[in-house]
CSV table of C-alpha atoms and ligand atoms in Angstrom, one decimal:
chain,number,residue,atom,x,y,z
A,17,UNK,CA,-51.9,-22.5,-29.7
A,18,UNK,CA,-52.1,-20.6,-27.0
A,19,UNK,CA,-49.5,-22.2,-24.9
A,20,UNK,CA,-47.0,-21.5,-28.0
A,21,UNK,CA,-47.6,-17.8,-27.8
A,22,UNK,CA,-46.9,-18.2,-24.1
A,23,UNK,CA,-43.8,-20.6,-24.9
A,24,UNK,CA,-42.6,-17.7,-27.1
A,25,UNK,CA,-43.4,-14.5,-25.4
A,26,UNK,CA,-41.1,-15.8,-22.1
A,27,UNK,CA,-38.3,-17.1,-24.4
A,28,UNK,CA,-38.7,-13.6,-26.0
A,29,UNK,CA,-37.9,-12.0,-22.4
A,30,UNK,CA,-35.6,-15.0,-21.2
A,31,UNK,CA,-33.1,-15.3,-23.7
A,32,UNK,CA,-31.9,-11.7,-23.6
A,33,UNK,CA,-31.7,-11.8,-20.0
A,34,UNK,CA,-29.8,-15.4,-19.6
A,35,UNK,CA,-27.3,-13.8,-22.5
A,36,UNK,CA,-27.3,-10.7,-20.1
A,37,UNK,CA,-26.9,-12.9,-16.9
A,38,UNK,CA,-24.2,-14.7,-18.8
A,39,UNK,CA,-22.2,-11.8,-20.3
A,40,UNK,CA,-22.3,-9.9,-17.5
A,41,UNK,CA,-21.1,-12.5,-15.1
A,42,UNK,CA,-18.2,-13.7,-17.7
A,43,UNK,CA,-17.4,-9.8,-17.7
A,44,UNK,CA,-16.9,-9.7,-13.8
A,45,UNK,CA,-14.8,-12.7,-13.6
A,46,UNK,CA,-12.7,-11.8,-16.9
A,47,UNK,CA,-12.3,-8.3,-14.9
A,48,UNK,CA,-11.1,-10.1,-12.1
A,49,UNK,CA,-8.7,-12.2,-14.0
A,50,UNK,CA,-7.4,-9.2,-15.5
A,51,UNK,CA,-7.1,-7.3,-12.5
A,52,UNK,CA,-4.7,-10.3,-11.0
A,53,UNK,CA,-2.9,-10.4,-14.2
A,54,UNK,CA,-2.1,-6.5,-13.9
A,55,UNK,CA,-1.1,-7.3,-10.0
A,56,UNK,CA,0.9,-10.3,-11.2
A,57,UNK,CA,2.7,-8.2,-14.1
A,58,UNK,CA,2.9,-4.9,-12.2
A,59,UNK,CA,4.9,-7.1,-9.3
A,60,UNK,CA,7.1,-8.4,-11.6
A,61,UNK,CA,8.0,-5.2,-13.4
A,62,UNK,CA,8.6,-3.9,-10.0
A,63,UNK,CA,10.8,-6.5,-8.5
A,64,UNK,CA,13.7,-6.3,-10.6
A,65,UNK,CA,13.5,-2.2,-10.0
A,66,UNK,CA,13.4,-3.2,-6.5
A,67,UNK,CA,16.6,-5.3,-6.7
A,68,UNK,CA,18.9,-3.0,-8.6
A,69,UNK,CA,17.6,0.1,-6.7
A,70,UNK,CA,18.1,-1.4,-3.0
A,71,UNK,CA,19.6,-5.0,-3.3
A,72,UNK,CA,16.6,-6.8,-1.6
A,73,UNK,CA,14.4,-7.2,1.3
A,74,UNK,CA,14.0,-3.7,2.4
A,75,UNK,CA,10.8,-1.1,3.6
A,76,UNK,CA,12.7,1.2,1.2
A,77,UNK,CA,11.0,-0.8,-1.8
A,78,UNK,CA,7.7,0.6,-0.5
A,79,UNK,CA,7.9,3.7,-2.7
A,80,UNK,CA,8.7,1.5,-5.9
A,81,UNK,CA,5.7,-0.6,-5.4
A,82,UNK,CA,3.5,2.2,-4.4
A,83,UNK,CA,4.4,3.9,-7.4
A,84,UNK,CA,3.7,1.1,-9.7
A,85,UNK,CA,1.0,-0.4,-8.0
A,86,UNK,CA,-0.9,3.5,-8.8
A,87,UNK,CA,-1.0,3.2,-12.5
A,88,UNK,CA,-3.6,0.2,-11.9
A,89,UNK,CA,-6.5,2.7,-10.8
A,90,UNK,CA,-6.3,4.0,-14.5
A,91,UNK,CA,-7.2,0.8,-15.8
A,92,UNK,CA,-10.1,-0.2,-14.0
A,93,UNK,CA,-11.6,3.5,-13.7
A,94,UNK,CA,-11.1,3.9,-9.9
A,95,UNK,CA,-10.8,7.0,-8.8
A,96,UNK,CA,-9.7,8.2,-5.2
A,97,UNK,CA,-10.7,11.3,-2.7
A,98,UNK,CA,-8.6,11.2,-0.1
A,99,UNK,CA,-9.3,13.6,3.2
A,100,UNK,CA,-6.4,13.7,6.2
A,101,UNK,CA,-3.0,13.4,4.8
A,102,UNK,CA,-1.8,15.4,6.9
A,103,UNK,CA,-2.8,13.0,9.9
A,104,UNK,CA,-0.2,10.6,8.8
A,105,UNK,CA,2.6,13.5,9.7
A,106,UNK,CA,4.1,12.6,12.8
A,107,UNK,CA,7.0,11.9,13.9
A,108,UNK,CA,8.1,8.3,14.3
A,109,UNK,CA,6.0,4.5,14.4
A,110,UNK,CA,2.3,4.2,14.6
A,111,UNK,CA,-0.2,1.4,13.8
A,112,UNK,CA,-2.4,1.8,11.5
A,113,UNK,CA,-5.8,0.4,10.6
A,114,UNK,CA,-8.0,0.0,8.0
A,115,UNK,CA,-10.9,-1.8,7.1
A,116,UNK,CA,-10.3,-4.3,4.0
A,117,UNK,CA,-13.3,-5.4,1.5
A,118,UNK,CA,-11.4,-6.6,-1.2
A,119,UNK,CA,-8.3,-7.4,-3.5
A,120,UNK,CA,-9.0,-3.8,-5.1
A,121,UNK,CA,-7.8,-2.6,-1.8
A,122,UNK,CA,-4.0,-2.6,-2.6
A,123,UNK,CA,-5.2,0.0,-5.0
A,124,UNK,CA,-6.4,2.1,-2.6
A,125,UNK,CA,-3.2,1.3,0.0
A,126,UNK,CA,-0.7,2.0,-2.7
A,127,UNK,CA,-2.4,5.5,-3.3
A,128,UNK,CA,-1.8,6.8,0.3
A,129,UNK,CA,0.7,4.5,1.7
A,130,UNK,CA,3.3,6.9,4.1
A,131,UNK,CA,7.1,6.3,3.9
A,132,UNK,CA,8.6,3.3,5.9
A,133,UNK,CA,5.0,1.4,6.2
A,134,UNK,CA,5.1,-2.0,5.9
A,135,UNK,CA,1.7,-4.4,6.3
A,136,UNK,CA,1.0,-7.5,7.9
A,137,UNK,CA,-0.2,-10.2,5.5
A,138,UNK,CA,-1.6,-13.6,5.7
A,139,UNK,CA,1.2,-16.1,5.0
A,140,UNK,CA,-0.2,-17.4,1.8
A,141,UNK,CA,0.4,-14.3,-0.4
A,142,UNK,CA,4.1,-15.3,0.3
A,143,UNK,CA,3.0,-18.3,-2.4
A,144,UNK,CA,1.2,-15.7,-4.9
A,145,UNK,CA,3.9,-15.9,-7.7
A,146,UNK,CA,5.5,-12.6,-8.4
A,147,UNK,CA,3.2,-10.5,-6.1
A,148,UNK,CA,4.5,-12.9,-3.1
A,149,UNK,CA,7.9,-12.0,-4.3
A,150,UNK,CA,7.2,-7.9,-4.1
A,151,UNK,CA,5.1,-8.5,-0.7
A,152,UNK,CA,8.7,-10.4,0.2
A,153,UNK,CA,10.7,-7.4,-1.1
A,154,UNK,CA,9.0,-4.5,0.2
A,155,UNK,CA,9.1,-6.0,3.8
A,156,UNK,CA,5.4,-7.3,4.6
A,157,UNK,CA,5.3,-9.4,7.7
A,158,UNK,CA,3.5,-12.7,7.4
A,159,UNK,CA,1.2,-14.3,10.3
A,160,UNK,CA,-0.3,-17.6,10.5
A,161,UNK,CA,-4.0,-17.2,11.2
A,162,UNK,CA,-4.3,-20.5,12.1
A,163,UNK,CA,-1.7,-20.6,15.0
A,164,UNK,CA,-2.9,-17.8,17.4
A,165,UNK,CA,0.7,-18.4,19.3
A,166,UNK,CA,2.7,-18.2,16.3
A,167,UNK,CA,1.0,-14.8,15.2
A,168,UNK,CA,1.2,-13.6,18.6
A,169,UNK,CA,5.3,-14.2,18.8
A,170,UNK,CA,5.6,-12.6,15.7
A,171,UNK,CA,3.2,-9.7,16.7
A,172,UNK,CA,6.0,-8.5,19.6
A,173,UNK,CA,9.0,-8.7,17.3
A,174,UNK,CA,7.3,-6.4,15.2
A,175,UNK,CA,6.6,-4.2,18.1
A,176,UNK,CA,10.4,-4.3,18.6
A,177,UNK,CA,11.3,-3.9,15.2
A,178,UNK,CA,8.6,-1.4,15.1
A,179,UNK,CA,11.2,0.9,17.3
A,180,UNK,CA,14.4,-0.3,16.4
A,181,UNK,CA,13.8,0.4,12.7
A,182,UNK,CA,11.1,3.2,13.3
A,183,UNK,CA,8.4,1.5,11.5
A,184,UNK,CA,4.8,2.2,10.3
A,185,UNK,CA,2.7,-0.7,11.0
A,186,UNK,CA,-0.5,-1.1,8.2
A,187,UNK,CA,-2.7,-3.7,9.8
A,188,UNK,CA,-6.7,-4.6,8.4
A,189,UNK,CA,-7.5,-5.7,12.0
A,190,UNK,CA,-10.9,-7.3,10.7
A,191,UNK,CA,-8.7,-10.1,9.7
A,192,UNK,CA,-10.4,-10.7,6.5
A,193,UNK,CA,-11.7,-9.1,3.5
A,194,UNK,CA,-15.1,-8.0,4.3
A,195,UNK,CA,-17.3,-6.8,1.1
A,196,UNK,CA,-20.8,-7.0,3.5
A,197,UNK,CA,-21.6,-3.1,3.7
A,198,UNK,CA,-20.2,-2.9,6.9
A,199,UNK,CA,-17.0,-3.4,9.2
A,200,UNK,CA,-16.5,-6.9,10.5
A,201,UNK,CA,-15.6,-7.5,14.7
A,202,UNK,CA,-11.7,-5.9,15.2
A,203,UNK,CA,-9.3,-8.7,16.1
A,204,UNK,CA,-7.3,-7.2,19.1
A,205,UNK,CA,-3.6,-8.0,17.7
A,206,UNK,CA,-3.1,-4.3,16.5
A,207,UNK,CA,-3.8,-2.9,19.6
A,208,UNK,CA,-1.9,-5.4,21.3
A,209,UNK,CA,1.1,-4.2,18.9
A,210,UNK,CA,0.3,-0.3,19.7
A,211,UNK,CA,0.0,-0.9,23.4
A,212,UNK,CA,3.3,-3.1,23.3
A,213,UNK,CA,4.9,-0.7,21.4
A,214,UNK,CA,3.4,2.6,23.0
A,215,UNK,CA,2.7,4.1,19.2
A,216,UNK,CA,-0.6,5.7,18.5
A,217,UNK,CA,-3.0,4.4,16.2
A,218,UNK,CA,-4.0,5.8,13.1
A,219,UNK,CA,-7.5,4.7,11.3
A,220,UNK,CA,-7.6,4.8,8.0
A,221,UNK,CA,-11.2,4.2,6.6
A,222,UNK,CA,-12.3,3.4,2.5
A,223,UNK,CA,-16.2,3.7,1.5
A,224,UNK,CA,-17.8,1.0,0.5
A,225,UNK,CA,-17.1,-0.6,-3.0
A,226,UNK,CA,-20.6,-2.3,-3.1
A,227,UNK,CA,-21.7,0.6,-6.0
A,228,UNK,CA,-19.5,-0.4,-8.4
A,229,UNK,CA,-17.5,-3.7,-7.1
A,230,UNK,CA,-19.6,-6.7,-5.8
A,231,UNK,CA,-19.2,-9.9,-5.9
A,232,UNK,CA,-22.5,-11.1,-5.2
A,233,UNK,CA,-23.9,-9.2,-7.9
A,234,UNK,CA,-21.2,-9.8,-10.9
A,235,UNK,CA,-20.3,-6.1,-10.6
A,236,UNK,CA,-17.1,-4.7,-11.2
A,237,UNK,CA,-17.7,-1.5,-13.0
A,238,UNK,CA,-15.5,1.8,-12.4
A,239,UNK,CA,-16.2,4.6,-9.5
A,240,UNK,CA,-15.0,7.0,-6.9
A,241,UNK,CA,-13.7,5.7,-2.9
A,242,UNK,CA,-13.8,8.3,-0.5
A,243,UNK,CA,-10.7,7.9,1.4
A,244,UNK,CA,-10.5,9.6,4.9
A,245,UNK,CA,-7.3,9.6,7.6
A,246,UNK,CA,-8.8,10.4,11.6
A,247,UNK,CA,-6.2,12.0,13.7
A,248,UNK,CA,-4.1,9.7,15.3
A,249,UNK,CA,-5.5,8.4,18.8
A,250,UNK,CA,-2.5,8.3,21.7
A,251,UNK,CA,-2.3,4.8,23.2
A,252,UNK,CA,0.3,6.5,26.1
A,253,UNK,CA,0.0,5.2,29.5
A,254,UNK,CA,-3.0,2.2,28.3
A,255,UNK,CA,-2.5,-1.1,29.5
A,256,UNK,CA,-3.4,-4.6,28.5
A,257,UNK,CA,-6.9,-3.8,30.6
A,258,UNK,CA,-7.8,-1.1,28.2
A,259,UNK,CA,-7.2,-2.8,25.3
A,260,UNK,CA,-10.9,-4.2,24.9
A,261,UNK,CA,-12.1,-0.6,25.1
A,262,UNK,CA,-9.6,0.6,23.0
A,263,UNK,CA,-10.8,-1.9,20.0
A,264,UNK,CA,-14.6,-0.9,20.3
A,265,UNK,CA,-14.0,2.6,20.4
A,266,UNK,CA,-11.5,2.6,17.0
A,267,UNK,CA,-14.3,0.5,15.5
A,268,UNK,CA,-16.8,2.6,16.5
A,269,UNK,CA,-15.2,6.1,15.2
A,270,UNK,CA,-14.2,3.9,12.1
A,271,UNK,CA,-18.1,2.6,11.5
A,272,UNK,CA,-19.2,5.6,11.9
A,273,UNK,CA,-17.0,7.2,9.2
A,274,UNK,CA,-17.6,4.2,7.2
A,275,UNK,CA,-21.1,4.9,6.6
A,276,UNK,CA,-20.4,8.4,6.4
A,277,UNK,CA,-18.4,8.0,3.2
A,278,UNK,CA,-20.7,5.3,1.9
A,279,UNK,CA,-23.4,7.8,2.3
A,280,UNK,CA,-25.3,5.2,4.5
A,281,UNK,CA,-27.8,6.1,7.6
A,282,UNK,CA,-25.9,5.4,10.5
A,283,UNK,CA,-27.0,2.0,12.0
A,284,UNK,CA,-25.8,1.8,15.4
A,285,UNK,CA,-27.1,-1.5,16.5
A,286,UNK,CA,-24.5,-2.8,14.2
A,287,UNK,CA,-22.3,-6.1,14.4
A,288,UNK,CA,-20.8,-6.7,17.8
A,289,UNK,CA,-17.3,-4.3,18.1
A,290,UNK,CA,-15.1,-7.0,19.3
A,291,UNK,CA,-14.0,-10.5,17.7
A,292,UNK,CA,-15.0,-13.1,20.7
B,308,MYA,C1,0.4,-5.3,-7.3
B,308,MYA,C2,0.6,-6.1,-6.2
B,308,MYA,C3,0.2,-5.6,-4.8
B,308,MYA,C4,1.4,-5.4,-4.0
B,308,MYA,C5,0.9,-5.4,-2.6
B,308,MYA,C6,1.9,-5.1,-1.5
B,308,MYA,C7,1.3,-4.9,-0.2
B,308,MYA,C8,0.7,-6.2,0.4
B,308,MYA,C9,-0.4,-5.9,1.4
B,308,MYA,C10,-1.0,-7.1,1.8
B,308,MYA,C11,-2.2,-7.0,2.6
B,308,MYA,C12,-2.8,-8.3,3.0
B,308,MYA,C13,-3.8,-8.2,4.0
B,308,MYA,C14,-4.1,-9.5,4.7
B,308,MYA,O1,-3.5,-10.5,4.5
B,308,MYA,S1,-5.4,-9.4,5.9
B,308,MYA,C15,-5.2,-10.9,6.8
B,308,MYA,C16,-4.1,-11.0,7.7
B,308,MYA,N1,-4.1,-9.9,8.7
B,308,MYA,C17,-4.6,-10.0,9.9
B,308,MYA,O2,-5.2,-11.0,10.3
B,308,MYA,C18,-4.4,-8.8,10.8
B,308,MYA,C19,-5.5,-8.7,11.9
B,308,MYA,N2,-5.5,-9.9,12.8
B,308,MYA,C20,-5.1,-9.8,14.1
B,308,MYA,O3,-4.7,-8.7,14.5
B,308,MYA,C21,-5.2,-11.0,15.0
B,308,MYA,O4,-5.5,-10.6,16.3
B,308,MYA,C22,-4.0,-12.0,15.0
B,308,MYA,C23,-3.7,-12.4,13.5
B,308,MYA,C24,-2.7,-11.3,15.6
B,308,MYA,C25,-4.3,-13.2,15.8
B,308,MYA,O5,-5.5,-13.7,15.3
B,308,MYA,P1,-6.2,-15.0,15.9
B,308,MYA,O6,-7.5,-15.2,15.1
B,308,MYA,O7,-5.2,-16.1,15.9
B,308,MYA,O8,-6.5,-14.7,17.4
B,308,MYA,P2,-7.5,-13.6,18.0
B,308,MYA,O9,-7.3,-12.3,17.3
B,308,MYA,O10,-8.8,-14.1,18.1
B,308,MYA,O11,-6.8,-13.4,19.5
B,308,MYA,C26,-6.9,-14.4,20.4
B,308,MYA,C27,-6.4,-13.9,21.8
B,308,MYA,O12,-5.1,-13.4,21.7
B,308,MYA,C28,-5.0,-12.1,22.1
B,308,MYA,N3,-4.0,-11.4,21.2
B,308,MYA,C29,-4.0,-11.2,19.9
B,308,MYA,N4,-2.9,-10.6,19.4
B,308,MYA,C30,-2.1,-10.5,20.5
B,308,MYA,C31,-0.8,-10.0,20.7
B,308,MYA,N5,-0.1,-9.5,19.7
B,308,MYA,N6,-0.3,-10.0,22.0
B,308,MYA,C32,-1.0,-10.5,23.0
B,308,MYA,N7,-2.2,-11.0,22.9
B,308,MYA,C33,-2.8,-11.0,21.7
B,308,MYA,C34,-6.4,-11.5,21.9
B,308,MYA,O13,-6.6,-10.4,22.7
B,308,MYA,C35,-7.2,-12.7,22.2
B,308,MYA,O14,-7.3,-12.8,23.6
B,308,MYA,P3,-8.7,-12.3,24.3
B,308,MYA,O15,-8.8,-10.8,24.2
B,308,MYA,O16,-9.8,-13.0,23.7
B,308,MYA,O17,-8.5,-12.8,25.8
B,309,UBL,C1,3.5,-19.6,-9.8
B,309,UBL,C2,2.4,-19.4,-8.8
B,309,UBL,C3,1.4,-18.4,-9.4
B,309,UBL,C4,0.3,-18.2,-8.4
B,309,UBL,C5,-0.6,-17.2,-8.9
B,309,UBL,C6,-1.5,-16.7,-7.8
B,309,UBL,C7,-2.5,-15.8,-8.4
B,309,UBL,C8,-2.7,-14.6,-7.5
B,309,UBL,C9,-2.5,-13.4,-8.3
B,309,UBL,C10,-2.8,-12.2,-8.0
B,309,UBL,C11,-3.3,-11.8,-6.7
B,309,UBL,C12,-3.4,-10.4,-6.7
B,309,UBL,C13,-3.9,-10.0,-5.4
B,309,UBL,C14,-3.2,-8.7,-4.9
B,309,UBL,C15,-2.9,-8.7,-3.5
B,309,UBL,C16,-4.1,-9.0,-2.6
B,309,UBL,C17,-3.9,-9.0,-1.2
B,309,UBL,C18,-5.1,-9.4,-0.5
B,309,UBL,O1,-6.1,-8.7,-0.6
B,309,UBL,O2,-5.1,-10.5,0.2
B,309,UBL,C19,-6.3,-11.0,0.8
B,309,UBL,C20,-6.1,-10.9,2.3
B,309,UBL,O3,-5.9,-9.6,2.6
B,309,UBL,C21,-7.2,-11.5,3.1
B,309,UBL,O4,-7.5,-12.7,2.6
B,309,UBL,P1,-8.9,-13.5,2.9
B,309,UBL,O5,-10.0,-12.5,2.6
B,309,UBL,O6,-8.9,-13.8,4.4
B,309,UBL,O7,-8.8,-14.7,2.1
């Protein structure tokens, strides 16, 4: 008899809580499906506006896509506070960085992204249906991750075209998305492009999403990012020597403000600066 009441009194507290488990999980990934389906139906809304408004492959599209890629923060209940604008005033090309937790980010791109600012994508959202097709359009440069040589090569003709066709460069130099609570290593190819390009670097840093977007624990509910722009830092006169320094001092300034905006205690004996 006993063991009934027992059997009963923990399906009385386990049931509501697998049904919660369950719901709220199905929740997070039909969230997730929706937001792809927005991205997938905002990109092809915007590509034939793209077409008939400049013909094709062009940075120009930028603003088209940036302005329809803004009306997805009012259907997932993202909100932005954006600090800095006026860092991204200046005159001509610059690099710059951000740090990249998840597919939400293009929200948070779209929301600030200056004039004549293209990104440099990993090749296989060239295959993403039509958001490979907008990503095409609006002029995003594509690297292989897997051929360092190949992403290298392509690395200096942007630095060309960076001049040539006065170009803003927006690179996520972690490499990855990153949804840990904290920055990842910097890869050293956008420094490599500002160096080669003698453009300054602009960091651009998001707070973490972990309050109201993470994975781990099925949540994807609405919230505010803090969005900050540093002043630009001059890369005149560096050379390839300086480039290690270079990278762990941008990640250094950009941790700091990371956990700043997360309203984190600093932690300083953090994840190594630079990817080995
Ligand atoms: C609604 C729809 C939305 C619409 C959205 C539209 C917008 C879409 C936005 C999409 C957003 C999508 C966002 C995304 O998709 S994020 C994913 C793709 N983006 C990136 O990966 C960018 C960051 N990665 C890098 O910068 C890497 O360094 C690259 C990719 C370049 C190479 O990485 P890899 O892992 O292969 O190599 P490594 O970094 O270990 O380096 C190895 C060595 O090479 C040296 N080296 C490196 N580079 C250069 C160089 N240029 N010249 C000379 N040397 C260079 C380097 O110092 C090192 O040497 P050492 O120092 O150890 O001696
Ligand atoms: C007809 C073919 C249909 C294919 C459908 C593909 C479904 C994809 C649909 C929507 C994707 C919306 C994503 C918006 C753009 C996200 C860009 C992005 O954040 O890419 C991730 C990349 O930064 C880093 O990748 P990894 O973290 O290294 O991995």
């Amino acid at each position: 008899m006993d063991l009934w009441w027992l059997l009963w009194i923990s399906l009385l507290f386990l049931v509501p809580f697998i049904l919660m488990e369950i719901s709220s999980g199905f929740k997070f990934h039909f969230k997730l499906v929706y937001y792809c389906a927005m991205c997938l139906l905002l990109s092809a809304l915007a590509a034939p506006m793209c077409l008939l408004t400049n013909g094709g492959r062009t940075v120009n599209n930028m603003r088209i896509i940036s302005r329809v890629v803004r009306t997805l923060k009012y259907f997932f209940g993202v909100r932005f506070e954006v600090k800095g604008l006026e860092n991204f005033q200046i005159d001509g090309p610059c690099v710059i960085i951000s740090n990249h937790q998840s597919i939400l980010d293009m929200m948070g791109l779209m929301e600030i992204l200056p004039d004549r600012c293209v990104q440099i994508a990993k090749k296989e959202l060239m295959y993403a249906g039509s958001v490979g097709l907008i990503t095409y359009l609006g002029g995003v440069i594509y690297i292989n991750r897997k051929r360092t040589s190949d992403a290298k090569s392509i690395m200096a003709a942007v630095a060309q075209a960076m001049i040539s066709d006065n170009l803003k460069v927006w690179i996520y130099p972690e490499g990855t998305r990153n949804n840990s609570g904290d920055l990842l290593p910097f890869k050293k190819g956008a420094f490599h492009l500002a160096l080669q390009a003698q453009v300054p670097i602009i960091p651009v840093v998001y707070s973490s999403l972990t309050s109201f977007y993470n994975q781990k624990k099925n949540l994807f509910t609405g919230g505010t990012v803090k969005v900050e722009i540093l002043p630009k830092i001059d890369t005149s006169g560096l050379t390839e020597n300086d480039i290690t320094d270079l990278t762990e001092r941008c990640h250094q300034t950009m941790r700091q403000v990371f956990f700043r905006l997360s309203n984190k205690p600093y932690e300083s004996n953090g994840q190594s600066n630079c990817a080995q």
